Tab-separated table of C-alpha atoms in Angstrom:
chain	number	residue	atom	x	y	z
L	1	UNK	CA	0.000	0.000	0.000
L	2	UNK	CA	1.321	3.438	-0.893
L	3	UNK	CA	2.058	5.736	2.032
L	4	UNK	CA	3.464	9.210	2.494
L	5	UNK	CA	5.037	9.504	5.936
L	6	UNK	CA	5.685	13.031	7.168
L	7	UNK	CA	8.185	13.312	10.012
L	8	UNK	CA	7.921	16.665	11.786
L	9	UNK	CA	11.116	17.720	13.524
L	10	UNK	CA	12.694	15.514	10.894
L	11	UNK	CA	16.207	16.989	11.066
L	12	UNK	CA	16.678	16.531	14.824
L	13	UNK	CA	18.191	13.659	16.781
L	14	UNK	CA	15.324	11.190	16.351
L	15	UNK	CA	14.276	12.334	12.872
L	16	UNK	CA	17.804	11.844	11.569
L	17	UNK	CA	17.888	8.402	13.159
L	18	UNK	CA	14.648	7.388	11.441
L	19	UNK	CA	16.058	8.662	8.149
L	20	UNK	CA	19.242	6.633	8.731
L	21	UNK	CA	17.317	3.420	9.415
L	22	UNK	CA	15.008	3.926	6.433
L	23	UNK	CA	18.009	4.491	4.145
L	24	UNK	CA	20.294	1.757	5.534
L	25	UNK	CA	18.192	-1.110	6.880
L	26	UNK	CA	18.493	-4.131	4.541
L	27	UNK	CA	15.461	-5.159	2.500
L	28	UNK	CA	13.490	-7.856	4.220
L	29	UNK	CA	14.099	-6.306	7.626
L	30	UNK	CA	11.057	-5.503	9.720
L	31	UNK	CA	12.238	-1.875	9.802
L	32	UNK	CA	13.323	-1.382	6.191
L	33	UNK	CA	11.719	1.050	3.782
L	34	UNK	CA	8.873	-0.675	1.999
L	35	UNK	CA	7.789	-0.414	-1.647
L	36	UNK	CA	5.332	2.439	-2.121
L	37	UNK	CA	6.548	4.388	0.909
L	38	UNK	CA	7.612	8.003	0.553
L	39	UNK	CA	9.289	9.564	3.588
L	40	UNK	CA	9.369	13.342	4.137
L	41	UNK	CA	11.679	14.703	6.851
L	42	UNK	CA	10.503	18.255	7.515
L	43	UNK	CA	12.611	20.743	9.462
L	44	UNK	CA	11.343	23.835	11.266
L	45	UNK	CA	12.232	25.798	8.134
L	46	UNK	CA	9.534	23.909	6.230
L	47	UNK	CA	6.783	25.361	8.440
L	48	UNK	CA	6.264	27.103	11.755
L	49	UNK	CA	3.901	24.575	13.298
L	50	UNK	CA	2.702	27.134	15.845
L	51	UNK	CA	0.912	28.751	12.925
L	52	UNK	CA	-2.216	26.863	11.776
L	53	UNK	CA	-1.961	28.307	8.247
L	54	UNK	CA	1.643	27.110	7.782
L	55	UNK	CA	0.745	23.723	9.270
L	56	UNK	CA	-2.121	23.324	6.794
L	57	UNK	CA	0.146	24.378	3.904
L	58	UNK	CA	2.700	21.728	4.925
L	59	UNK	CA	0.026	19.019	4.932
L	60	UNK	CA	-1.384	20.230	1.619
L	61	UNK	CA	2.081	20.250	0.052
L	62	UNK	CA	2.943	16.646	0.981
L	63	UNK	CA	-0.513	15.074	1.541
L	64	UNK	CA	0.782	12.715	4.234
L	65	UNK	CA	-1.090	9.514	4.945
L	66	UNK	CA	0.912	9.048	8.169
L	67	UNK	CA	2.723	11.433	10.523
L	68	UNK	CA	5.477	10.829	13.059
L	69	UNK	CA	5.269	14.013	15.106
L	70	UNK	CA	8.633	14.843	16.706
L	71	UNK	CA	8.626	18.653	16.443
L	72	UNK	CA	8.688	20.525	19.751
L	73	UNK	CA	10.117	23.532	21.507
L	74	UNK	CA	12.768	21.981	23.743
L	75	UNK	CA	15.410	23.355	26.076
L	76	UNK	CA	17.629	22.634	29.021
L	77	UNK	CA	16.749	22.820	32.691
L	78	UNK	CA	17.254	26.589	32.946
L	79	UNK	CA	15.131	27.383	29.899
L	80	UNK	CA	12.332	25.082	31.078
L	81	UNK	CA	12.372	26.643	34.522
L	82	UNK	CA	12.440	30.252	33.337
L	83	UNK	CA	10.057	30.041	30.365
L	84	UNK	CA	7.238	27.783	31.534
L	85	UNK	CA	4.469	29.752	29.818
L	86	UNK	CA	6.384	29.824	26.517
L	87	UNK	CA	7.123	26.091	26.628
L	88	UNK	CA	3.497	25.364	27.505
L	89	UNK	CA	1.916	27.600	24.878
L	90	UNK	CA	4.280	26.944	21.974
L	91	UNK	CA	4.107	23.184	22.395
L	92	UNK	CA	0.326	23.254	22.874
L	93	UNK	CA	0.019	25.223	19.630
L	94	UNK	CA	2.345	22.887	17.730
L	95	UNK	CA	0.584	19.748	18.919
L	96	UNK	CA	-2.913	21.139	18.464
L	97	UNK	CA	-2.195	22.322	14.920
L	98	UNK	CA	-0.628	19.008	13.877
L	99	UNK	CA	-3.439	16.866	15.306
L	100	UNK	CA	-6.266	19.125	14.124
L	101	UNK	CA	-4.793	19.383	10.620
L	102	UNK	CA	-4.240	15.613	10.496
L	103	UNK	CA	-7.910	15.114	11.307
L	104	UNK	CA	-9.310	17.547	8.746
L	105	UNK	CA	-6.915	16.219	6.067
L	106	UNK	CA	-7.945	12.651	6.954
L	107	UNK	CA	-4.428	11.508	7.784
L	108	UNK	CA	-4.641	7.786	8.505
L	109	UNK	CA	-2.323	7.730	11.529
L	110	UNK	CA	-0.331	10.056	13.779
L	111	UNK	CA	2.303	9.033	16.326
L	112	UNK	CA	3.446	11.797	18.682
L	113	UNK	CA	6.670	11.696	20.681
L	114	UNK	CA	6.224	12.427	24.380
L	115	UNK	CA	8.823	12.364	27.169
L	116	UNK	CA	9.216	10.701	30.546
L	117	UNK	CA	8.842	14.185	32.074
L	118	UNK	CA	5.079	13.722	31.582
L	119	UNK	CA	5.050	11.364	34.549
L	120	UNK	CA	4.131	12.593	38.032
L	121	UNK	CA	6.975	13.851	40.206
L	122	UNK	CA	5.786	11.747	43.161
L	123	UNK	CA	5.099	8.271	41.861
L	124	UNK	CA	5.963	4.652	42.600
L	125	UNK	CA	8.599	3.144	40.310
L	126	UNK	CA	8.940	1.674	37.801
L	127	UNK	CA	7.147	4.094	35.506
L	128	UNK	CA	4.395	2.419	33.478
L	129	UNK	CA	2.038	3.751	30.854
L	130	UNK	CA	-1.032	3.911	33.079
L	131	UNK	CA	0.699	6.240	35.595
L	132	UNK	CA	0.952	9.280	33.270
L	133	UNK	CA	-1.953	11.214	34.789
L	134	UNK	CA	-1.726	10.157	38.438
L	135	UNK	CA	-0.290	13.430	39.750
L	136	UNK	CA	1.421	16.687	38.757
L	137	UNK	CA	4.775	16.577	36.927
L	138	UNK	CA	7.956	18.006	38.429
L	139	UNK	CA	7.694	21.744	38.989
L	140	UNK	CA	10.941	22.548	37.138
L	141	UNK	CA	9.445	21.875	33.697
L	142	UNK	CA	5.700	21.684	34.225
L	143	UNK	CA	4.979	23.863	31.172
L	144	UNK	CA	6.664	21.469	28.756
L	145	UNK	CA	5.435	18.406	30.664
L	146	UNK	CA	1.770	19.431	30.672
L	147	UNK	CA	1.891	20.307	26.967
L	148	UNK	CA	3.257	16.851	26.197
L	149	UNK	CA	0.819	15.178	28.586
L	150	UNK	CA	-2.088	16.893	26.824
L	151	UNK	CA	-1.201	15.082	23.599
L	152	UNK	CA	-2.371	11.865	25.232
L	153	UNK	CA	-5.620	13.612	26.227
L	154	UNK	CA	-6.064	14.932	22.669
L	155	UNK	CA	-5.373	11.502	21.177
L	156	UNK	CA	-8.160	9.972	23.268
L	157	UNK	CA	-10.566	12.814	22.471
L	158	UNK	CA	-9.942	12.607	18.711
L	159	UNK	CA	-10.370	8.840	18.793
L	160	UNK	CA	-13.628	8.998	20.763
L	161	UNK	CA	-15.221	11.812	18.737
L	162	UNK	CA	-13.819	11.236	15.244
L	163	UNK	CA	-12.312	7.732	15.279
L	164	UNK	CA	-8.804	9.049	14.583
L	165	UNK	CA	-5.887	6.638	14.788
L	166	UNK	CA	-3.691	8.877	16.956
L	167	UNK	CA	-1.215	7.439	19.467
L	168	UNK	CA	2.070	8.283	21.188
L	169	UNK	CA	5.415	6.981	22.396
L	170	UNK	CA	7.283	7.831	25.601
L	171	UNK	CA	11.053	7.372	25.142
L	172	UNK	CA	13.519	7.381	28.000
L	173	UNK	CA	16.887	9.208	27.675
L	174	UNK	CA	17.796	9.321	23.981
L	175	UNK	CA	21.308	9.821	22.567
L	176	UNK	CA	23.093	9.321	19.281
L	177	UNK	CA	24.443	10.995	16.135
L	178	UNK	CA	22.975	14.449	15.348
L	179	UNK	CA	22.345	15.117	19.056
L	180	UNK	CA	22.577	18.608	20.542
L	181	UNK	CA	26.099	18.916	21.964
L	182	UNK	CA	25.748	22.559	23.000
L	183	UNK	CA	26.967	22.591	26.611
L	184	UNK	CA	24.273	25.094	27.618
L	185	UNK	CA	21.412	22.889	26.464
L	186	UNK	CA	22.702	19.339	25.972
L	187	UNK	CA	21.493	16.327	27.891
L	188	UNK	CA	23.975	14.305	29.897
L	189	UNK	CA	25.630	12.068	27.266
L	190	UNK	CA	26.214	14.691	24.526
L	191	UNK	CA	27.320	17.171	27.211
L	192	UNK	CA	29.873	14.731	28.623
L	193	UNK	CA	31.137	13.830	25.138
L	194	UNK	CA	31.685	17.503	24.327
L	195	UNK	CA	33.280	18.210	27.717
L	196	UNK	CA	35.688	15.295	27.319
L	197	UNK	CA	36.552	16.427	23.780
L	198	UNK	CA	37.404	19.928	25.028
L	199	UNK	CA	39.390	18.561	27.986
L	200	UNK	CA	41.484	16.383	25.695
L	201	UNK	CA	41.947	19.166	23.153
L	202	UNK	CA	42.900	21.815	25.708
L	203	UNK	CA	44.764	19.650	28.211
L	204	UNK	CA	42.303	20.537	30.968
L	205	UNK	CA	40.465	18.322	33.529
L	206	UNK	CA	37.320	16.492	32.490
L	207	UNK	CA	35.031	17.500	35.353
L	208	UNK	CA	31.713	15.763	35.922
L	209	UNK	CA	29.034	17.212	38.206
L	210	UNK	CA	27.936	15.098	41.158
L	211	UNK	CA	29.410	11.800	42.287
L	212	UNK	CA	28.343	9.746	39.258
L	213	UNK	CA	26.010	7.472	41.230
L	214	UNK	CA	22.602	8.186	39.612
L	215	UNK	CA	21.298	5.456	37.334
L	216	UNK	CA	19.526	6.086	34.022
L	217	UNK	CA	18.104	4.105	31.123
L	218	UNK	CA	19.586	5.323	27.851
L	219	UNK	CA	18.182	4.389	24.453
L	220	UNK	CA	20.212	4.736	21.270
L	221	UNK	CA	18.486	6.959	18.727
L	222	UNK	CA	18.749	4.367	15.941
L	223	UNK	CA	17.076	1.749	18.156
L	224	UNK	CA	14.373	4.278	18.989
L	225	UNK	CA	13.924	4.933	15.265
L	226	UNK	CA	13.190	1.245	14.675
L	227	UNK	CA	10.601	1.312	17.450
L	228	UNK	CA	8.842	4.284	15.835
L	229	UNK	CA	8.798	2.427	12.504
L	230	UNK	CA	7.341	-0.634	14.253
L	231	UNK	CA	4.696	1.516	15.959
L	232	UNK	CA	3.810	3.174	12.673
L	233	UNK	CA	3.159	-0.147	10.972
L	234	UNK	CA	2.017	-2.515	13.696
L	235	UNK	CA	0.496	-0.641	16.664
L	236	UNK	CA	-2.969	0.876	16.335
L	237	UNK	CA	-4.016	1.507	19.932
L	238	UNK	CA	-4.497	5.015	21.354
L	239	UNK	CA	-2.664	4.192	24.596
L	240	UNK	CA	0.994	5.327	24.744
L	241	UNK	CA	3.930	2.924	24.813
L	242	UNK	CA	7.159	3.481	26.758
L	243	UNK	CA	10.210	3.008	24.518
L	244	UNK	CA	13.109	1.965	26.723
L	245	UNK	CA	15.780	-0.609	27.396
L	246	UNK	CA	15.167	-3.012	30.284
L	247	UNK	CA	15.278	-1.834	33.876
L	248	UNK	CA	18.253	-4.172	34.304
L	249	UNK	CA	20.146	-2.082	31.735
L	250	UNK	CA	20.293	1.060	33.856
L	251	UNK	CA	23.773	2.571	33.769
L	252	UNK	CA	25.386	4.980	36.224
L	253	UNK	CA	26.570	8.417	35.197
L	254	UNK	CA	30.002	7.352	36.485
L	255	UNK	CA	30.044	4.426	34.038
L	256	UNK	CA	28.846	6.724	31.232
L	257	UNK	CA	31.693	9.182	31.894
L	258	UNK	CA	34.303	6.422	32.193
L	259	UNK	CA	33.112	4.798	28.974
L	260	UNK	CA	33.386	8.164	27.181
L	261	UNK	CA	36.932	8.535	28.575
L	262	UNK	CA	37.847	5.105	27.195
L	263	UNK	CA	36.246	5.669	23.798
L	264	UNK	CA	37.878	9.102	23.399
L	265	UNK	CA	41.241	7.818	24.681
L	266	UNK	CA	41.473	10.601	27.264
L	267	UNK	CA	44.277	9.460	29.554
L	268	UNK	CA	43.612	11.772	32.515
L	269	UNK	CA	40.214	10.245	33.318
L	270	UNK	CA	37.080	11.841	34.668
L	271	UNK	CA	37.051	13.959	37.820
L	272	UNK	CA	33.793	13.752	39.768
L	273	UNK	CA	33.023	16.872	41.762
L	274	UNK	CA	31.203	14.792	44.393
L	275	UNK	CA	28.544	17.339	45.263
L	276	UNK	CA	25.527	15.138	46.000
L	277	UNK	CA	23.173	18.079	45.438
L	278	UNK	CA	24.206	17.994	41.764
L	279	UNK	CA	23.153	14.385	41.310
L	280	UNK	CA	19.476	14.830	40.547
L	281	UNK	CA	17.234	11.835	41.203
L	282	UNK	CA	19.040	8.616	42.108
L	283	UNK	CA	17.020	6.661	39.577
L	284	UNK	CA	13.687	6.858	37.796
L	285	UNK	CA	13.298	3.487	36.108
L	286	UNK	CA	10.689	2.874	33.426
L	287	UNK	CA	9.246	-0.505	32.526
L	288	UNK	CA	9.385	-1.680	28.911
L	289	UNK	CA	7.226	-4.740	29.629
L	290	UNK	CA	4.357	-3.498	27.455
L	291	UNK	CA	6.704	-2.775	24.529
L	292	UNK	CA	8.402	-6.168	24.654
L	293	UNK	CA	5.082	-7.986	24.948
L	294	UNK	CA	3.825	-6.173	21.844
L	295	UNK	CA	6.916	-6.183	19.636
L	296	UNK	CA	8.278	-9.575	20.623
L	297	UNK	CA	12.022	-9.968	20.352
L	298	UNK	CA	13.985	-6.742	19.869
L	299	UNK	CA	17.760	-6.427	20.047
L	300	UNK	CA	18.939	-3.154	21.545
L	301	UNK	CA	22.395	-1.930	20.528
L	302	UNK	CA	24.875	-2.562	23.383
L	303	UNK	CA	25.542	0.719	25.186
L	304	UNK	CA	29.285	0.735	24.514
L	305	UNK	CA	28.732	0.171	20.781
L	306	UNK	CA	26.115	2.923	20.596
L	307	UNK	CA	28.381	5.311	22.482
L	308	UNK	CA	31.298	4.493	20.165
L	309	UNK	CA	29.144	5.269	17.121
L	310	UNK	CA	27.959	8.521	18.692
L	311	UNK	CA	31.479	9.683	19.592
L	312	UNK	CA	32.762	8.751	16.143
L	313	UNK	CA	29.971	10.772	14.537
L	314	UNK	CA	30.697	13.722	16.846
L	315	UNK	CA	34.422	13.727	16.026
L	316	UNK	CA	33.816	13.319	12.289
L	317	UNK	CA	31.201	16.083	12.210
L	318	UNK	CA	32.427	18.472	14.898
L	319	UNK	CA	32.557	21.574	12.648
L	320	UNK	CA	28.898	21.125	11.669
L	321	UNK	CA	27.497	19.576	14.848
L	322	UNK	CA	25.261	21.500	17.232
L	323	UNK	CA	27.972	22.533	19.683
L	324	UNK	CA	27.008	26.110	20.545
L	325	UNK	CA	28.883	29.289	19.681
L	326	UNK	CA	32.326	29.810	21.096
L	327	UNK	CA	32.351	26.466	22.858
L	328	UNK	CA	35.471	25.208	21.149
C-alpha cells in the first residue's frame, strides 16, 4: 500500500535516526523502507507549526497519509524553569495544529513523541504507561510536561469523537548521532562527550558534576527509530507505549563518563566533583514490559557500541554539529 510519511522535527536527533534506518536497513528487515513508501523529513524551516496556516500548507504540500510528530520547543533545565508559559503555549500550539490538521486532512495515523517528564513527580517506580496522569509533573518543567501530557488527552478525544488513529510513544533518555552537543542545552551524554573532547583538546580536567552514582536508562536513537517504525506499521491503539531498554540495563553516570573517557582515549580520566546536590534523582526506572510484549524480540544496541558510534559521529562532524557558539 502506498504511504506518504511526514516526520515533523525531521532533522533533529530522532528524525535523523529514522532517516538513517530507512536508508540503511536491509530489505526484508522488519524496519526497512517498503515499496510504495515516501518519507518526508521536515525541518522547522519547512513550516512554523505554531501557525495553523503554515501547518495546513505543509500538509497540503505533501498530503501525508501518516505522521510521526517529533517537532517541539525543547530546552535545558534553565530554559524550562524560566520560560514555563512559553514552553506550555508553543508546544500546545504545535501539537494542536498538527493533530487538528491531520484530522481535517484525513491523515490515517499520527504518532506523537512524548517524554518521561510527563510522569508525576511523586510516583511509585517503575514508571508504566497507566501512571501518566496520576499526579502533577515536576515543577521545574511543568509547562513542557503538561503540553506533552495533553497530547495523550487529545489523542483519546480525537479517537472517541472522530475515530482518529492517533497514538504516542514515551522514550527514556535518547542519545546518538545528530544530538545537541551545545553545553548550555545538551542532555547528559552529549554534554559529557563535548566536555571530554574539550578537555582532551585543551589539556584541561574532564570535570563531571555530582558523584556519578545516579542510574539512568539510555536508548540509542537508531534503536528508537526502529521502534517508531514498528509503531507506525504494527500498533494501532491510542494508549501510549514506553520506549526503553530493560530496567536491568540502567547505567550509572560514572560508568557513562568512564566509557566516554575510554572511547575518546582521554588518559587523565574523569574527575567527579562529588557534590551530592548535583546528582538529581538517584534513579527513575521505566518498565518496557508493554513494549516487549507487543513487539516480541527486539535487540537493543549494546551501550558501549552505541556510544562508540555517537562519539565517532561527533568527532567526524564536529565543525557542523550543534555545539554552541564559542564552545570550542
